Coordinates of C-alpha atoms in Angstrom, one line a residue:
Chain A
M1 CA 14.4 52.4 20.7
E2 CA 18.1 50.7 21.5
R3 CA 15.9 47.5 23.7
L4 CA 13.8 46.6 19.9
Y5 CA 16.9 46.4 18.7
L6 CA 18.6 44.1 21.3
Y7 CA 15.5 41.6 21.3
V8 CA 15.2 41.4 17.5
I9 CA 19.0 40.7 17.5
G10 CA 18.3 38.5 20.9
L11 CA 15.8 36.4 18.6
I12 CA 17.7 35.8 16.0
V13 CA 20.5 34.6 17.7
F14 CA 18.2 32.5 19.5
F15 CA 16.5 31.2 16.1
L16 CA 20.3 30.7 14.6
L17 CA 21.3 28.5 17.4
S18 CA 18.3 26.6 17.7
Y19 CA 18.7 25.7 13.5
I20 CA 22.1 24.5 14.0
I21 CA 21.8 22.6 16.8
A22 CA 18.8 21.3 15.2
E23 CA 21.1 20.5 11.9
F24 CA 24.0 18.8 14.7
N25 CA 21.4 16.8 15.8
S26 CA 20.1 15.7 12.4
I27 CA 23.6 14.7 10.9
R28 CA 24.4 12.6 14.4
R29 CA 21.3 10.9 13.6
L30 CA 21.6 9.9 10.0
S31 CA 25.2 9.3 10.9
N32 CA 24.3 6.8 13.7
K33 CA 21.4 5.3 11.3
V34 CA 24.0 4.6 8.9
K35 CA 26.4 2.6 11.6
Q36 CA 22.9 1.0 12.6
S37 CA 22.2 -0.4 9.0
K38 CA 26.2 -1.2 8.0
S39 CA 26.0 -3.2 11.4
G40 CA 22.8 -4.8 9.4
I41 CA 24.8 -6.1 7.1
D42 CA 27.3 -7.3 9.5
V43 CA 24.5 -9.8 11.1
S44 CA 23.4 -10.8 8.4
L45 CA 26.8 -12.2 6.5
T46 CA 27.2 -13.3 10.0
K47 CA 24.3 -15.3 9.7
R48 CA 25.2 -16.7 6.2
F49 CA 28.5 -17.4 7.3
D50 CA 27.5 -19.1 10.6
L51 CA 26.0 -21.8 8.1
I52 CA 29.7 -22.3 6.8
P53 CA 30.5 -24.9 8.8
N54 CA 27.3 -27.7 8.7
L55 CA 27.7 -26.3 4.8
V56 CA 31.5 -27.4 4.7
E57 CA 30.6 -30.9 6.8
C58 CA 27.3 -31.4 4.3
V59 CA 28.9 -30.9 1.2
K60 CA 32.9 -32.5 2.2
G61 CA 31.6 -36.4 1.3
Y62 CA 30.3 -35.7 -1.9
M63 CA 32.4 -33.3 -3.6
Q64 CA 36.0 -34.8 -2.6
Y65 CA 37.8 -33.3 -5.5
E66 CA 36.5 -30.0 -4.6
E67 CA 38.4 -30.2 -1.1
K68 CA 40.9 -26.5 -1.9
V69 CA 37.3 -24.6 -2.9
L70 CA 36.3 -25.6 0.5
Q71 CA 39.7 -25.1 2.2
S72 CA 39.3 -21.4 0.7
L73 CA 36.2 -21.0 2.2
T74 CA 37.0 -22.0 5.5
E75 CA 40.4 -19.6 5.7
Q76 CA 38.0 -16.8 4.2
R77 CA 35.6 -16.9 6.8
Q78 CA 38.0 -16.8 9.3
K79 CA 39.8 -13.7 7.7
Y80 CA 36.3 -12.4 7.8
E81 CA 35.6 -12.8 11.6
A82 CA 39.4 -11.1 12.2
S83 CA 38.7 -8.2 10.4
K84 CA 34.7 -8.2 9.9
S85 CA 35.3 -6.0 6.6
I86 CA 32.9 -5.2 3.9
V87 CA 35.3 -6.6 1.0
D88 CA 36.2 -10.3 3.3
G89 CA 33.0 -10.5 4.1
E90 CA 31.8 -10.0 0.3
K91 CA 34.7 -12.4 -0.4
T92 CA 33.5 -15.1 1.9
N93 CA 29.9 -14.6 0.3
K94 CA 31.2 -15.2 -3.3
E95 CA 33.0 -18.7 -2.1
V96 CA 29.5 -19.9 -0.8
N97 CA 27.6 -19.1 -3.9
Q98 CA 30.8 -20.9 -5.8
I99 CA 30.2 -24.2 -3.6
L100 CA 26.3 -23.9 -4.3
A101 CA 26.4 -23.6 -8.2
L102 CA 29.2 -26.5 -7.8
A103 CA 26.9 -28.3 -6.1
E104 CA 24.7 -28.7 -9.2
K105 CA 27.4 -30.8 -10.7
Y106 CA 26.9 -33.5 -8.0
P107 CA 22.8 -35.0 -8.6
N108 CA 23.6 -37.1 -5.3
L109 CA 24.4 -34.0 -3.2
K110 CA 21.4 -31.9 -4.9
S111 CA 19.0 -34.7 -3.2
N112 CA 20.1 -35.1 0.3
E113 CA 17.6 -33.5 2.7
Q114 CA 20.1 -31.4 4.8
F115 CA 21.4 -30.2 2.0
L116 CA 18.4 -28.8 0.7
K117 CA 17.2 -26.9 4.1
L118 CA 20.9 -25.8 4.1
Q119 CA 20.3 -24.1 0.3
E120 CA 16.9 -22.8 1.7
E121 CA 18.5 -20.9 4.9
L122 CA 21.5 -19.6 2.8
E123 CA 18.9 -18.6 -0.4
K124 CA 17.1 -16.8 3.2
T125 CA 20.0 -15.1 4.4
E126 CA 20.9 -14.0 1.1
S127 CA 17.9 -12.1 0.5
Q128 CA 18.6 -10.7 4.1
I129 CA 22.0 -9.5 3.0
A130 CA 20.6 -7.7 -0.2
A131 CA 18.3 -6.3 2.4
A132 CA 20.4 -4.9 4.5
R133 CA 22.9 -3.5 1.2
R134 CA 19.7 -1.5 0.1
L135 CA 18.6 -0.1 3.7
Y136 CA 22.6 1.0 4.1
N137 CA 23.1 2.3 1.0
S138 CA 19.5 4.6 1.6
D139 CA 21.1 5.5 4.7
V140 CA 24.1 6.3 3.4
T141 CA 22.3 8.3 0.8
M142 CA 20.5 10.4 2.6
Y143 CA 23.3 10.9 5.0
N144 CA 25.8 12.1 1.8
T145 CA 22.5 14.4 0.7
K146 CA 22.4 16.2 3.8
I147 CA 26.2 16.7 4.3
S148 CA 26.6 18.3 0.6
V149 CA 23.3 20.4 0.5
F150 CA 23.2 24.0 1.6
P151 CA 23.1 25.3 4.5
S152 CA 23.3 22.0 6.3
S153 CA 26.7 21.7 4.8
I154 CA 27.9 24.7 6.7
I155 CA 27.5 22.5 9.8
A156 CA 29.1 19.1 9.0
F157 CA 32.1 21.3 7.5
L158 CA 32.7 22.2 11.2
M159 CA 31.5 19.4 12.2
R160 CA 34.0 17.4 9.9
A161 CA 31.8 14.9 8.7
K162 CA 33.1 12.9 5.9
K163 CA 30.7 11.7 3.0
Q164 CA 30.4 7.5 3.4
E165 CA 30.9 5.3 0.5
L166 CA 28.3 3.3 -0.9
Y167 CA 27.9 -0.3 -1.4
D168 CA 29.3 -1.3 -4.6
A169 CA 26.9 -2.7 -6.7
E170 CA 29.4 -3.8 -9.5
E171 CA 31.0 -5.9 -7.3
E172 CA 28.1 -7.7 -6.4
A173 CA 27.3 -7.9 -9.9
K174 CA 30.7 -9.3 -10.4
N175 CA 30.3 -11.7 -7.3
K176 CA 26.6 -12.9 -8.8
Q177 CA 28.2 -13.7 -12.3
N178 CA 30.9 -16.0 -11.1
V179 CA 28.2 -18.4 -9.7
K180 CA 26.6 -18.4 -12.9
F181 CA 27.3 -21.3 -15.0
Chain B
M1 CA -4.7 -1.9 -19.5
Q2 CA -8.0 -4.4 -19.2
N3 CA -7.2 -8.0 -19.2
S4 CA -8.1 -11.1 -20.2
K5 CA -9.9 -12.8 -17.8
F6 CA -11.5 -9.4 -17.3
T7 CA -12.9 -9.3 -20.8
E8 CA -14.3 -12.7 -20.7
A9 CA -16.2 -12.2 -18.1
Y10 CA -17.3 -9.0 -19.0
N11 CA -18.8 -10.3 -22.1
D12 CA -19.9 -13.2 -21.1
L13 CA -22.2 -10.9 -17.8
Y14 CA -22.7 -8.5 -20.5
A15 CA -24.4 -11.2 -23.0
R16 CA -26.4 -12.8 -20.3
L17 CA -27.6 -9.3 -18.2
S18 CA -27.0 -6.2 -20.1
N19 CA -30.8 -6.2 -21.7
E20 CA -32.2 -6.8 -18.0
I21 CA -30.5 -4.2 -16.4
E22 CA -30.4 -1.7 -18.9
K23 CA -34.1 -2.0 -19.3
E24 CA -34.8 -1.6 -15.5
R25 CA -32.1 1.4 -15.7
K26 CA -34.2 3.3 -18.5
K27 CA -37.3 2.4 -16.6
V28 CA -36.0 5.2 -14.1
F29 CA -35.2 7.7 -16.6
L30 CA -38.5 7.3 -18.7
K31 CA -40.4 7.6 -15.2
L32 CA -38.5 11.2 -14.5
F33 CA -39.5 11.8 -17.7
L34 CA -42.5 12.0 -17.2
I35 CA -42.1 13.4 -13.9
I36 CA -40.4 16.7 -15.1
V37 CA -42.9 17.2 -17.9
I38 CA -45.7 17.0 -15.7
G39 CA -43.7 19.2 -13.5
I40 CA -43.6 21.8 -15.8
A41 CA -47.1 22.1 -17.2
V42 CA -48.4 21.8 -14.1
A43 CA -45.7 25.3 -13.1
M44 CA -46.7 26.8 -16.3
L45 CA -50.6 26.2 -15.6
F46 CA -50.2 27.9 -11.8
F47 CA -48.2 30.8 -13.1
N48 CA -50.8 31.5 -15.7
V49 CA -53.3 31.7 -12.9
M50 CA -51.3 33.2 -9.9
S51 CA -50.2 36.6 -12.6
E52 CA -53.8 36.4 -13.4
K53 CA -54.8 36.4 -9.8
S54 CA -52.2 38.3 -7.9
G55 CA -49.7 39.6 -10.4
M56 CA -46.2 39.0 -12.0
A57 CA -44.4 39.4 -9.0
S58 CA -46.5 37.0 -6.4
A59 CA -46.6 34.7 -9.6
F60 CA -42.8 34.7 -9.5
M61 CA -42.2 34.2 -6.0
F62 CA -44.3 31.3 -5.7
M63 CA -42.8 29.8 -8.6
N64 CA -39.7 29.8 -7.2
L65 CA -41.0 28.4 -3.8
M66 CA -42.2 25.7 -6.2
L67 CA -39.4 25.5 -8.2
G68 CA -37.2 24.7 -5.1
M69 CA -39.4 21.9 -3.7
Y70 CA -39.8 20.1 -7.1
F71 CA -36.2 19.6 -7.4
F72 CA -36.2 18.2 -3.8
L73 CA -38.8 15.7 -5.2
I74 CA -36.9 15.2 -8.4
I75 CA -33.7 13.7 -6.4
L76 CA -36.0 12.4 -3.6
F77 CA -37.9 10.4 -7.0
I78 CA -34.7 9.8 -8.3
V79 CA -33.6 7.9 -5.2
F80 CA -36.3 5.9 -4.3
A81 CA -37.4 4.7 -8.1
S82 CA -33.9 3.6 -8.7
R83 CA -33.9 1.1 -5.4
K84 CA -35.1 -1.3 -7.8
Y85 CA -32.2 -0.8 -10.4
K86 CA -29.7 -0.4 -7.6
K87 CA -30.5 -3.8 -6.1
L88 CA -30.9 -5.7 -9.3
Y89 CA -27.5 -4.4 -10.5
K90 CA -25.5 -5.7 -7.3
K91 CA -27.8 -9.0 -6.5
K92 CA -27.2 -9.9 -10.8
V93 CA -24.0 -7.8 -12.1
I94 CA -22.1 -7.5 -8.7
T95 CA -22.6 -11.3 -7.5
G96 CA -21.7 -12.9 -10.9
L97 CA -18.5 -10.7 -11.6
V98 CA -17.4 -11.7 -7.9
E99 CA -17.9 -15.6 -8.7
K100 CA -16.3 -15.1 -12.2
I101 CA -13.6 -14.3 -10.4
N102 CA -13.3 -16.6 -7.6
E103 CA -16.4 -19.4 -7.3
S104 CA -15.5 -19.6 -3.4
Y105 CA -16.2 -15.9 -3.0
I106 CA -19.5 -15.2 -1.3
Y107 CA -21.0 -11.3 -1.5
Q108 CA -24.0 -10.0 0.4
E109 CA -24.9 -6.7 -0.2
K110 CA -25.8 -6.0 3.9
G111 CA -22.8 -7.9 5.3
G112 CA -20.3 -6.1 6.7
I113 CA -16.7 -7.0 9.1
D114 CA -16.8 -5.9 12.4
R115 CA -15.2 -2.7 13.8
S116 CA -12.8 -4.2 16.0
Y117 CA -10.6 -5.5 12.9
Y118 CA -10.7 -1.8 11.3
N119 CA -9.4 -0.7 14.7
K120 CA -7.0 -3.2 14.7
A121 CA -5.7 -2.3 11.4
E122 CA -5.5 1.6 13.0
F123 CA -5.2 3.2 9.5
D124 CA -7.7 5.6 11.0
T125 CA -8.6 5.8 15.0
H126 CA -10.1 8.9 14.9
Y127 CA -13.9 8.5 13.9
D128 CA -17.3 8.8 15.2
T129 CA -19.7 6.4 12.7
Y130 CA -18.4 3.3 11.3
R131 CA -20.7 1.6 8.0
T132 CA -20.2 -1.2 6.3
E133 CA -22.0 -3.0 3.0
D134 CA -21.2 -5.1 0.4
L135 CA -19.3 -7.9 2.2
I136 CA -16.9 -10.5 0.2
T137 CA -15.6 -12.9 2.0
G138 CA -14.3 -16.3 0.6
N139 CA -10.7 -18.3 0.2
L140 CA -7.6 -17.4 -1.9
G141 CA -6.4 -20.5 -2.5
N142 CA -5.0 -23.2 0.0
N143 CA -7.1 -22.2 2.8
I144 CA -5.7 -18.6 2.8
Y145 CA -9.0 -16.9 3.9
M146 CA -10.3 -13.2 3.5
N147 CA -12.5 -10.7 4.0
M148 CA -13.2 -7.4 2.5
C149 CA -16.4 -4.9 2.4
Q150 CA -16.8 -1.2 1.5
V151 CA -16.6 1.1 5.0
H152 CA -17.6 4.6 5.5
T153 CA -16.1 6.0 8.5
Q154 CA -17.2 9.9 9.4
K155 CA -16.3 12.5 12.5
V156 CA -19.3 13.7 14.2
E157 CA -18.3 18.2 14.8
T158 CA -20.4 20.3 16.4
T159 CA -20.5 24.1 15.7
H160 CA -22.6 26.5 17.4
D161 CA -23.4 30.0 16.1
R162 CA -26.4 32.6 16.3
N163 CA -28.6 30.5 14.4
G164 CA -28.2 27.5 16.6
T165 CA -26.4 24.4 16.6
H166 CA -24.9 22.4 14.0
V167 CA -24.0 19.0 13.1
H168 CA -21.7 18.4 11.1
H169 CA -20.8 14.5 9.3
I170 CA -17.2 14.9 7.7
T171 CA -16.0 11.9 5.9
V172 CA -12.8 10.0 7.7
F173 CA -12.8 7.1 5.3
F174 CA -14.9 6.2 2.7
G175 CA -13.6 3.0 0.0
L176 CA -12.9 -1.0 0.5
F177 CA -11.2 -2.4 3.6
G178 CA -10.5 -6.0 3.9
Y179 CA -7.7 -8.5 5.8
I180 CA -6.1 -11.7 4.8
E181 CA -5.2 -14.3 7.2
L182 CA -1.6 -15.3 7.1
P183 CA -1.5 -19.0 6.8
F184 CA 2.3 -18.1 9.2
K185 CA 3.3 -17.1 12.0
N186 CA 4.5 -13.7 11.2
S187 CA 6.4 -11.7 13.5
R188 CA 7.1 -8.5 11.3
D189 CA 4.7 -5.6 11.7
V190 CA 5.4 -3.5 8.6
S191 CA 3.2 -0.8 7.3
I192 CA 2.8 0.5 3.1
L193 CA 1.3 3.6 3.7
N194 CA -0.5 6.2 1.1
N195 CA 1.9 9.1 0.6
D196 CA 1.6 11.8 2.9
R197 CA 2.3 15.4 3.4
F198 CA 2.8 15.7 7.7
R199 CA 3.9 11.9 8.3
H200 CA 6.8 11.8 5.5
Y201 CA 9.1 13.3 8.6
A202 CA 7.7 10.4 11.2
K203 CA 10.5 8.8 12.6
N204 CA 9.9 4.9 11.7
R205 CA 9.7 5.4 7.9
V206 CA 11.9 3.8 5.7
E207 CA 13.1 5.6 2.8
M208 CA 12.9 3.7 -0.6
E209 CA 15.7 4.3 -3.5
S210 CA 12.8 4.3 -6.0
A211 CA 11.4 8.0 -6.4
E212 CA 8.3 7.2 -8.0
F213 CA 7.7 4.6 -5.2
E214 CA 8.0 7.8 -2.8
K215 CA 6.0 9.5 -4.3
Y216 CA 2.8 7.3 -3.6
F217 CA 3.7 5.4 -0.6
D218 CA 5.2 6.1 2.6
V219 CA 7.1 2.6 4.7
Y220 CA 6.8 2.4 8.2
T221 CA 8.3 -0.4 10.4
K222 CA 9.9 -0.5 14.2
S223 CA 13.0 1.2 14.4
T224 CA 14.8 -2.6 14.8
E225 CA 12.9 -3.8 12.1
R226 CA 13.6 -2.0 8.8
I227 CA 15.4 -4.2 7.3
S228 CA 12.0 -6.1 6.8
A229 CA 10.6 -3.2 4.9
M230 CA 13.5 -4.2 2.5
E231 CA 13.3 -7.5 2.5
L232 CA 9.5 -7.3 1.9
L233 CA 9.7 -4.4 -0.9
T234 CA 12.3 -5.5 -3.3
P235 CA 12.8 -3.8 -6.5
E236 CA 10.0 -6.2 -8.1
V237 CA 7.5 -5.8 -5.8
I238 CA 8.0 -2.0 -5.6
E239 CA 7.2 -2.2 -9.5
K240 CA 4.4 -4.2 -9.2
L241 CA 2.9 -1.8 -6.2
L242 CA 3.4 1.1 -8.4
K243 CA 1.4 -0.5 -11.1
M244 CA -1.0 -1.6 -8.8
R245 CA -1.4 2.0 -7.6
K246 CA -1.6 3.5 -11.0
E247 CA -4.2 1.1 -12.6
F248 CA -6.5 1.6 -9.2
K249 CA -5.6 5.1 -9.4
C250 CA -6.4 5.8 -5.5
P251 CA -4.3 5.6 -2.5
I252 CA -4.0 1.9 -1.1
N253 CA -2.9 1.8 2.4
I254 CA -1.1 -2.1 3.3
R255 CA -0.6 -3.2 7.3
I256 CA 0.9 -6.3 7.9
R257 CA 0.6 -6.8 11.7
E258 CA 0.5 -10.1 13.8
D259 CA -1.0 -13.1 11.7
K260 CA -3.1 -10.6 9.4
L261 CA -2.6 -8.5 6.0
Y262 CA -5.1 -5.9 6.3
F263 CA -5.4 -3.5 3.5
I264 CA -7.6 -0.3 2.5
V265 CA -8.1 1.4 -1.3
E266 CA -9.6 4.8 -1.0
A267 CA -12.1 4.2 -3.7
G268 CA -15.3 5.8 -2.6
D269 CA -18.8 4.3 -3.2
I270 CA -17.8 1.2 -4.6
F271 CA -20.1 -1.6 -6.3
E272 CA -23.1 1.0 -7.0
A273 CA -25.1 0.9 -10.2
P274 CA -24.2 3.9 -12.7
L275 CA -27.5 5.7 -13.4
F276 CA -26.0 8.6 -15.8
R277 CA -24.1 5.9 -17.9
K278 CA -24.4 2.4 -19.3
S279 CA -25.0 0.4 -16.4
F280 CA -22.5 -2.3 -18.2
N281 CA -19.6 0.6 -18.1
F282 CA -16.2 -1.3 -19.2
D283 CA -14.0 1.2 -17.2
L284 CA -16.6 1.2 -14.3
L285 CA -16.7 -2.5 -14.5
Y286 CA -12.9 -3.2 -14.5
K287 CA -12.3 -0.9 -11.3
Y288 CA -14.5 -3.3 -9.6
Y289 CA -13.3 -6.0 -10.8
N290 CA -9.6 -4.8 -10.0
L291 CA -11.0 -4.3 -6.1
I292 CA -12.7 -7.5 -5.9
N293 CA -9.3 -8.8 -7.2
S294 CA -7.0 -7.0 -5.1
P295 CA -6.4 -9.4 -1.8
K296 CA -5.1 -12.1 -4.4
A297 CA -2.9 -9.4 -5.8
L298 CA -1.4 -8.5 -2.6
Y299 CA -1.3 -11.5 -1.4
D300 CA 0.5 -12.7 -4.4
L301 CA 2.9 -9.9 -4.3
L302 CA 4.0 -10.4 -1.1
S303 CA 3.4 -13.6 0.5
N304 CA 6.6 -15.0 -1.0
N305 CA 8.5 -12.0 0.7
L306 CA 6.7 -12.6 4.2
K307 CA 7.2 -16.2 4.3
M308 CA 10.7 -15.7 3.7
M309 CA 10.8 -13.3 6.1
N310 CA 9.6 -15.2 9.0

């Protein structure tokens, strides 16, 4: 009878340990996914900002009175390159959109072939950035849900897993608003 | 919600063909009615004769046997008698509907897509028999070609018991299958499949933010291309895809691979003439209209984002 109790306890301990390991791995996997999707945003932003030198070179001749804006863009890009933070990335992106909006005032620039090609490339990268943000938010939501629901919240607490911040949609809306005339 | 283009096509086909087709359908029922009446008369005659000669018990046994054979004959009769009506329906109504949707489309009742294309799409790979019919080929516009047809795949299973060996044909897929040749180079591999409880936890699934979308679809890509899924399925596309799914009222699966967009719609036996409903049933023809229009609708929905992605 004692042996039976021992077997039962052994089985329970085995299943409990298996569950803890499975949950630990699951939380780790989700955390890695969040890191991967965050770097996806960085990759997309970098791809977009790599077009900035060409953009500045292209519009310089047309937008002589917008020197300050062009200068600010170049500086902001350098800031992002140094910090790689989402906030700096968004500020740089905002400046790029500002340049594109300002270009509407210059009809000669708008018909420039190189500018049109750049504009197309920038639109492509904009949609990639939007997709990367959505993916990041989706991964963060899954991760945050996992670490907050019972019983995986206990494992998360022991792992000191912290909630991740979602990408701020309001900030994006503000950026988009500044681009409109 | 029906659209005006379909209503116009329906009204035109109805005006031209409804009398002819409906007449043919009614002929089938007239023949069936006569067969039933004659059958009942013969059965009653036999019953009287048998009950007088061999008694009630034998008469009932004989009647049961006769009824069984008779029902089998009625079913056979319905199948054969309705052949002319069904052929006419496909020749005139379905062909007419196809031409109304797109003049470049060609409908062939007996045609089909080669099995190799179906296998490349990998919607299902575990089947033994593959049957096709109702091929539609055509140009969606700007030299974008598509092919679609009805596909019926089955798995053959053999069971053994004390009564012997039994062969069972289990349907794996029955509905519309097609593919569109993409006019640009595509390097992405994205699958938008019908929501499946077991596949839901697969590694390469990408979760979308729309809970309603997640109820109907599961999205899969390679682990290094998860952003592709988001680039393709923007909120606008998700909304339109959901609307399409609700209109079809049956599962849709889409796979974009290399230079093709493959799709299947689990609509069952399609483009068949209704026997027990009016031949120009509005809802049925609207379903067929949506199915024939599905490649164009899918291409219009997804092509812009696909081009941007590549």
